[in-house]
XYZ file of C-alpha atoms in Angstrom:
518
model
C 0.220 0.050 0.143
C 1.324 3.079 -0.924
C 1.995 5.762 1.279
C -0.682 8.715 1.927
C 0.559 11.984 1.269
C 0.625 14.878 3.943
C -2.345 16.552 2.407
C -4.595 13.061 2.675
C -4.103 12.708 5.997
C -5.191 16.037 7.396
C -7.674 18.236 6.593
C -7.291 22.004 6.310
C -9.177 24.171 8.599
C -12.491 26.496 6.596
C -13.703 28.943 8.154
C -17.361 28.443 5.479
C -18.539 24.942 5.545
C -19.647 23.349 2.076
C -22.003 21.291 0.355
C -24.654 23.818 1.121
C -27.262 23.806 -2.000
C -28.815 27.633 -0.926
C -26.322 30.307 1.137
C -27.759 33.289 3.589
C -27.829 34.921 0.520
C -28.625 32.470 -2.214
C -32.260 34.010 -2.464
C -34.663 32.832 -4.874
C -37.032 35.679 -6.514
C -40.656 36.525 -4.920
C -42.240 35.332 -8.008
C -40.268 31.835 -8.044
C -41.854 31.226 -4.225
C -44.944 32.627 -5.383
C -45.116 29.722 -7.566
C -43.679 26.710 -5.869
C -46.567 25.828 -4.665
C -47.510 24.411 -8.069
C -44.072 23.497 -9.316
C -42.485 21.354 -7.792
C -38.963 21.791 -8.561
C -39.176 25.467 -6.930
C -39.378 23.610 -3.427
C -38.097 26.643 -1.545
C -42.264 26.894 0.372
C -41.997 23.313 1.894
C -38.474 24.433 3.622
C -40.643 27.491 5.232
C -43.363 25.089 5.748
C -40.648 22.726 7.749
C -39.495 25.684 9.617
C -43.182 26.581 10.585
C -43.584 22.846 11.658
C -40.800 22.801 13.961
C -40.996 26.119 15.524
C -44.141 24.764 16.623
C -41.975 22.604 18.965
C -41.781 25.484 21.435
C -44.581 27.506 21.039
C -47.062 24.070 21.884
C -44.819 23.000 25.029
C -44.004 26.320 26.609
C -47.593 27.057 27.127
C -48.477 23.354 27.754
C -46.414 23.100 31.060
C -46.957 26.573 32.015
C -50.612 27.635 31.337
C -51.978 24.966 33.855
C -49.553 26.268 36.619
C -51.477 29.449 35.968
C -54.192 28.219 36.392
C -55.579 28.085 32.620
C -58.295 25.714 31.694
C -61.313 26.049 29.707
C -62.926 28.079 29.696
C -66.737 27.005 29.611
C -66.252 24.968 32.898
C -65.011 27.923 35.316
C -67.741 30.494 33.829
C -70.373 27.298 34.613
C -68.602 26.836 38.065
C -68.696 31.125 38.709
C -72.181 30.651 37.578
C -73.736 27.853 40.064
C -71.744 30.140 42.979
C -73.254 32.914 41.373
C -77.344 31.730 42.323
C -76.575 29.146 45.208
C -75.592 25.912 43.283
C -73.926 23.006 44.353
C -70.518 22.910 43.169
C -71.420 19.289 42.066
C -69.820 18.814 38.555
C -72.527 16.137 37.663
C -75.082 19.247 38.685
C -77.719 19.332 34.807
C -76.065 23.172 33.540
C -80.025 23.283 32.233
C -80.360 24.626 35.797
C -78.618 27.859 34.956
C -80.889 30.382 34.023
C -78.104 31.507 31.214
C -77.812 30.924 27.089
C -74.261 28.729 27.424
C -75.455 27.317 23.596
C -72.554 29.489 21.996
C -70.301 30.102 24.606
C -67.432 28.002 22.738
C -67.884 29.680 19.787
C -67.127 32.968 21.931
C -64.952 32.027 24.360
C -60.987 30.267 22.868
C -58.783 27.755 25.544
C -56.587 29.541 27.329
C -53.685 27.434 26.091
C -54.864 27.917 22.482
C -54.600 31.784 22.563
C -51.503 31.674 24.176
C -50.314 29.316 21.364
C -51.445 31.547 18.890
C -49.735 34.726 20.689
C -46.128 33.189 20.820
C -46.456 32.051 17.103
C -47.383 35.735 15.843
C -44.764 37.110 18.090
C -41.854 34.884 17.069
C -42.820 35.612 13.371
C -42.307 39.629 13.995
C -39.263 38.753 15.542
C -38.107 36.067 13.246
C -39.141 39.230 10.381
C -37.671 42.089 12.363
C -33.790 40.001 13.061
C -33.615 38.961 9.349
C -33.946 42.612 7.870
C -32.715 44.761 10.828
C -30.701 42.621 13.293
C -27.727 39.747 12.620
C -29.787 39.137 8.767
C -28.961 35.308 9.769
C -30.986 32.451 9.099
C -32.432 32.110 12.504
C -35.450 31.597 14.312
C -36.310 33.904 16.897
C -38.483 31.983 19.079
C -40.139 31.447 22.694
C -37.458 30.231 25.576
C -37.277 28.139 28.210
C -34.174 30.104 29.845
C -37.257 32.495 30.823
C -38.814 29.244 33.055
C -37.130 29.547 36.260
C -38.146 33.064 37.096
C -41.575 32.358 35.065
C -42.373 29.216 37.644
C -40.942 31.371 40.844
C -43.748 34.146 40.135
C -46.557 31.484 39.311
C -45.802 30.141 42.820
C -45.882 33.641 44.476
C -47.706 33.439 47.705
C -48.555 36.534 46.803
C -50.246 35.588 43.433
C -53.107 33.790 43.293
C -52.235 30.729 41.776
C -54.175 27.110 40.807
C -51.528 24.732 40.198
C -51.897 21.296 38.299
C -48.078 20.069 37.905
C -47.713 18.619 34.074
C -44.856 16.573 33.362
C -43.574 15.147 29.843
C -45.529 11.883 28.752
C -44.013 8.538 27.702
C -44.700 7.366 23.934
C -41.738 5.779 22.550
C -43.539 3.638 20.482
C -43.655 7.157 18.570
C -40.322 8.170 19.440
C -38.007 6.102 18.534
C -39.507 5.828 14.933
C -39.623 9.385 14.470
C -36.525 8.511 15.355
C -35.019 6.120 13.472
C -37.199 7.794 9.730
C -35.495 10.832 10.171
C -32.530 9.297 10.148
C -33.362 7.044 7.717
C -34.365 9.532 5.079
C -32.063 12.587 6.050
C -28.539 10.663 5.850
C -28.684 7.088 4.816
C -30.574 7.700 1.778
C -30.336 11.066 1.257
C -29.013 10.096 -2.506
C -32.111 9.430 -3.308
C -33.355 12.016 -5.805
C -36.383 13.104 -8.096
C -35.929 14.828 -11.123
C -31.904 15.208 -10.097
C -34.043 16.810 -6.710
C -32.704 14.979 -3.697
C -36.335 15.111 -2.388
C -35.537 12.449 1.089
C -32.707 14.635 1.963
C -34.403 17.834 2.096
C -38.065 16.738 3.031
C -36.713 14.320 5.894
C -38.485 16.462 8.716
C -41.477 16.755 6.575
C -42.046 13.378 5.583
C -41.634 11.469 8.227
C -43.220 13.935 10.987
C -46.152 13.022 7.926
C -45.448 9.475 8.353
C -45.584 9.045 11.971
C -47.708 11.776 12.842
C -50.726 9.616 10.179
C -49.296 6.087 12.588
C -50.360 8.179 15.426
C -53.503 8.689 14.825
C -53.663 5.426 14.113
C -52.981 4.229 17.548
C -55.351 6.485 18.090
C -58.177 5.724 16.792
C -57.221 1.782 17.505
C -57.373 2.486 21.180
C -53.905 2.075 22.299
C -54.214 4.640 25.143
C -57.314 3.846 25.846
C -56.937 2.476 29.193
C -53.007 4.751 29.466
C -52.709 7.676 32.533
C -53.952 10.588 31.641
C -50.809 12.319 31.527
C -49.285 10.036 28.445
C -52.924 10.066 26.856
C -52.766 13.593 26.795
C -49.435 13.865 25.108
C -49.790 10.883 23.250
C -52.576 11.299 21.538
C -54.099 13.443 18.853
C -57.070 14.123 19.496
C -56.354 14.998 23.576
C -55.039 18.453 22.616
C -58.031 20.332 22.976
C -56.442 22.638 20.779
C -58.557 22.477 17.237
C -61.499 22.216 18.965
C -61.158 25.316 20.856
C -59.253 27.498 18.776
C -60.996 29.946 16.846
C -61.379 30.304 13.174
C -60.115 34.090 12.851
C -58.705 35.590 15.658
C -55.358 38.475 15.468
C -53.572 38.283 18.816
C -53.131 42.605 20.358
C -50.994 44.570 23.183
C -51.985 43.797 26.820
C -54.757 41.347 25.613
C -54.317 39.959 29.204
C -54.781 42.689 31.402
C -52.279 45.827 31.886
C -48.490 44.776 33.177
C -47.511 44.604 37.009
C -43.778 45.213 37.954
C -42.230 43.578 41.523
C -38.082 44.390 41.449
C -37.225 40.346 42.659
C -39.214 39.165 39.584
C -37.660 41.474 37.721
C -34.309 40.721 38.730
C -34.693 36.813 38.414
C -36.189 37.191 34.626
C -32.154 39.745 33.873
C -31.211 36.614 34.526
C -32.682 34.682 32.051
C -32.320 37.890 29.568
C -28.443 37.163 30.088
C -28.286 33.964 29.909
C -30.836 33.529 26.639
C -28.321 36.509 25.025
C -24.967 33.688 25.436
C -27.596 30.961 24.182
C -28.277 33.626 21.196
C -24.138 34.295 20.871
C -23.504 31.133 20.119
C -26.788 30.173 17.937
C -25.819 33.314 15.933
C -22.604 31.667 14.972
C -23.176 28.422 14.645
C -26.137 29.475 11.570
C -23.711 31.818 10.108
C -21.419 28.722 9.608
C -24.743 26.637 8.749
C -25.112 29.289 6.402
C -21.821 29.144 4.872
C -21.428 32.884 6.044
C -18.380 34.630 7.539
C -18.280 34.991 11.472
C -20.920 37.675 12.377
C -18.731 40.528 13.773
C -19.028 42.247 17.466
C -21.386 44.928 16.256
C -23.114 42.865 13.673
C -23.526 40.361 16.975
C -24.736 43.911 19.496
C -27.795 45.201 16.708
C -28.992 41.314 16.898
C -29.049 41.589 20.536
C -30.662 44.940 20.650
C -33.527 43.405 18.343
C -33.717 40.644 20.384
C -34.337 42.798 23.019
C -36.907 44.595 21.292
C -38.884 41.129 20.748
C -38.795 40.810 24.626
C -40.808 43.739 24.819
C -42.990 42.889 22.573
C -43.202 39.436 24.061
C -44.293 41.083 27.487
C -46.434 43.670 25.268
C -48.122 40.676 24.052
C -48.428 38.220 27.075
C -46.451 35.315 25.324
C -45.758 33.734 28.977
C -41.914 33.725 28.107
C -39.214 35.769 26.449
C -37.791 34.833 22.965
C -33.989 34.222 22.098
C -31.972 32.235 18.866
C -31.610 29.209 21.021
C -32.941 26.009 21.160
C -35.608 25.549 22.359
C -37.113 27.332 19.833
C -34.060 28.057 17.122
C -31.693 26.098 17.932
C -32.803 23.081 16.740
C -33.692 25.260 13.874
C -29.894 26.239 13.427
C -29.528 22.681 12.936
C -32.219 22.295 10.634
C -30.281 24.499 8.130
C -27.381 21.360 8.316
C -30.066 18.756 8.354
C -31.210 20.226 4.476
C -28.306 21.684 3.350
C -30.623 24.958 2.481
C -29.427 28.370 4.398
C -31.359 31.251 2.266
C -32.245 33.949 4.401
C -35.095 34.084 1.767
C -36.652 30.662 3.501
C -36.658 31.610 7.148
C -38.999 35.463 5.624
C -41.261 33.030 4.347
C -41.127 31.080 7.310
C -42.175 33.771 9.495
C -45.156 34.564 7.017
C -46.644 31.191 7.843
C -45.955 31.686 11.453
C -47.631 35.078 11.091
C -50.277 33.913 9.453
C -51.352 30.454 10.568
C -51.563 32.368 14.053
C -54.269 34.274 12.428
C -56.431 31.475 11.429
C -56.423 29.034 14.522
C -57.899 26.364 13.340
C -54.990 25.493 10.505
C -52.682 25.998 13.259
C -54.096 24.037 16.210
C -53.762 20.678 13.774
C -50.597 21.563 13.476
C -50.691 22.106 17.051
C -52.087 18.272 17.701
C -48.630 17.069 16.507
C -47.560 14.481 19.699
C -44.568 15.822 21.700
C -42.750 12.725 21.034
C -42.148 13.566 17.353
C -40.445 16.357 18.501
C -38.296 15.322 20.925
C -36.768 12.448 18.185
C -36.380 15.624 15.678
C -34.411 17.477 18.939
C -32.035 14.690 19.256
C -30.786 14.651 15.833
C -30.699 18.545 15.189
C -29.706 19.440 18.440
C -26.990 16.974 18.027
C -25.827 19.163 14.893
C -26.176 22.264 16.758
C -23.371 20.982 19.039
C -21.147 19.271 16.858
C -21.555 22.860 14.472
C -20.239 24.032 17.729
C -17.106 21.803 18.560
C -15.778 22.369 14.773
C -14.737 25.599 15.447
C -12.159 24.190 17.573
C -10.558 23.614 14.690
C -8.582 26.911 14.761
C -7.137 25.925 17.764
C -3.964 23.700 18.883
C -6.138 20.244 20.167
C -3.269 18.598 20.236
C -2.728 21.151 23.508
C -2.562 19.301 26.540
C -3.849 23.436 27.774
C -6.848 23.179 25.541
C -8.297 19.789 25.768
C -7.738 20.247 29.665
C -10.089 23.668 29.227
C -12.738 21.663 26.510
C -13.105 18.253 28.083
C -13.889 20.112 31.806
C -15.887 23.115 30.113
C -17.955 19.921 28.447
C -18.155 18.308 31.881
C -18.971 21.029 34.027
C -22.130 22.295 31.246
C -23.678 19.217 31.513
C -23.097 17.671 35.593
C -23.773 21.480 36.999
C -26.759 22.215 35.909
C -28.542 18.592 35.207
C -27.716 18.898 39.254
C -29.784 22.216 40.147
C -32.207 20.168 37.519
C -32.399 17.475 39.857
C -32.841 19.266 42.715
C -35.251 20.904 41.554
C -37.288 17.915 40.663
C -37.466 17.157 43.651
C -37.628 19.399 45.980
C -39.489 21.600 43.853
C -36.997 24.669 44.598
C -33.884 25.408 43.102
C -30.398 23.992 45.456
C -29.979 28.364 46.161
C -33.152 28.602 48.325
C -32.729 31.608 50.141
C -35.064 33.874 51.856
C -34.155 36.441 49.312
C -36.170 35.052 46.121
C -34.342 37.440 43.623
C -31.389 35.785 44.396
C -32.691 32.347 44.152
C -34.333 33.152 40.328
C -30.867 34.616 39.729
C -28.469 31.735 40.689
C -30.733 28.250 39.638
C -31.537 30.171 36.299
C -27.489 31.121 35.648
C -26.993 27.294 36.743
C -30.009 25.803 34.878
C -28.386 26.130 31.384
C -25.820 24.454 30.018
C -23.792 26.802 27.605
C -23.717 29.477 30.116
C -22.099 27.020 32.524
C -19.911 25.849 29.827
C -18.931 29.202 29.182
C -18.116 30.841 32.185
C -15.946 27.529 33.305
C -14.357 28.470 29.638
C -13.598 31.348 29.645
C -12.140 31.861 33.061
C -10.110 28.962 32.917
C -9.010 30.379 29.380
C -8.094 33.615 30.039
C -6.004 32.155 33.553
C -4.418 29.435 32.080
C -1.009 30.421 30.710
C -3.112 32.643 28.467
C 0.435 35.332 27.448
C 1.944 32.687 25.557
C -0.617 30.428 23.667
C -2.154 32.956 21.771
C -1.686 30.539 18.204
C -2.993 27.197 20.336
C -5.773 29.451 21.480
C -6.891 30.398 17.994
C -6.082 34.146 18.828
C -4.921 34.908 14.892
C -7.784 33.694 13.382
C -10.561 35.116 15.224
C -9.117 38.441 14.516
C -10.351 39.375 11.481
C -13.629 38.888 12.113
C -13.806 41.183 14.846
C -14.659 43.889 12.806
C -16.778 44.932 9.551
C -13.940 45.379 7.553
C -11.557 42.817 8.637
C -13.525 40.809 5.627
C -14.430 41.610 2.764
C -17.100 39.332 2.727
C -19.076 40.590 5.299
C -20.320 43.480 3.477
C -22.193 41.303 1.655
C -24.113 39.008 4.471
C -24.569 41.380 7.384
C -25.121 45.178 5.228
C -28.770 46.755 6.481
C -31.372 46.513 3.529
C -33.197 49.208 2.441
C -29.698 51.411 2.393
C -29.930 52.440 6.026
C -26.426 51.677 6.365
C -25.898 55.240 5.776
C -27.482 55.714 9.190
C -26.140 52.655 11.660
C -22.644 52.305 9.510
C -20.554 48.860 10.128
C -17.556 49.318 12.912
């Protein structure tokens, strides 16, 4: 066997990923997009629908967890109980409804389920925030959606003794008979069968998520119709059945979300401090997601002022979340968004235009409640299976940045290993502790202090960042600039450091005159 050449052994570092069919600025014309519903060769519209369907994951899961904790339920039942109380009737639910001397025959058309309204509002604001971010923020093909970083302070507010709550703890049910087939099918279509072509289009690779979701969704519906969940626990039925989500029946045909729909805002300094920690976590996670998205979209790493611009618009997005009452703040993080970043790598379509179309779907379907609720009835295990693949893809993209460092250095290996391990283990400890003790490890009389620390250490990216930054800037840092990859990053710190930045990150409508790059 011939001795391999040096270039055949090593792989030179590359600052842009190869193999994408459409990069960040490879945009189809609006006319092509319009006719893409008719011409099968133009599949951009399908990609935008895939991002929309994936966005439904967190848009449904976050309200499904928080709304019951806040006392939200079917308002029809609450009104019946209230009228019974006012009329001096018994609270016995078997009491004939006909005894109530008001007309409730059309109440289902007048009052919608709280969870459905929150889902619609969250999708509506997600669409607006995504359009703002892709137009005026980082301009990267990223979906801005609800963030789990806000869960800790939100739950703390819900359980505040000064507030009235109706507690109904809600955990995720187990449906391995749905999740495992979805995982297998998605991996098979996107990886093992990706070379299957129809009219020169790699249809299984490009539409792996859409096809596998449709197949497993139909399979889950067959399980539901055949009575497979008939005698299972209520929680499992709620998460696994396709007809128990109570979304379609209670969703309005047309409902346009509006600011302050849930009432005027209130202010509490302690709660605000806890939310500040959630915002800090979301900014850290978003920064990493922006860098991953730039790599998957075959763009250069965003310079500092572009990241600042994106974070500024993210702040405006969080303000909109508060005004519209979406229950959570927004971020470009996985939750909704790391999986959408991962979808860029899975489909190899990183066009900014496709993400903007998906934002349009979010806004449109959030106003057409019945149609959006149909997608929202997808069982949670389907989303969970997809996350297994896409979260892993995003993590590997982050690791790919290590190619610009010297990974033969014991110093770098130590920092990478310790940061990764603590990033996994410390948040897991906080989660397990909280699930058993019903409060975080930090538990003092100062609730705001508890919320701040528990929120910080619930986030794996945040913990890993804190550890990595501390070690990288204190451990033999003076004589290891080359090993740390600093020379490679130098040209990406300013807008003018790389000539490609103008192509990727220049603002539209000639707005650079008013906001010149630095």
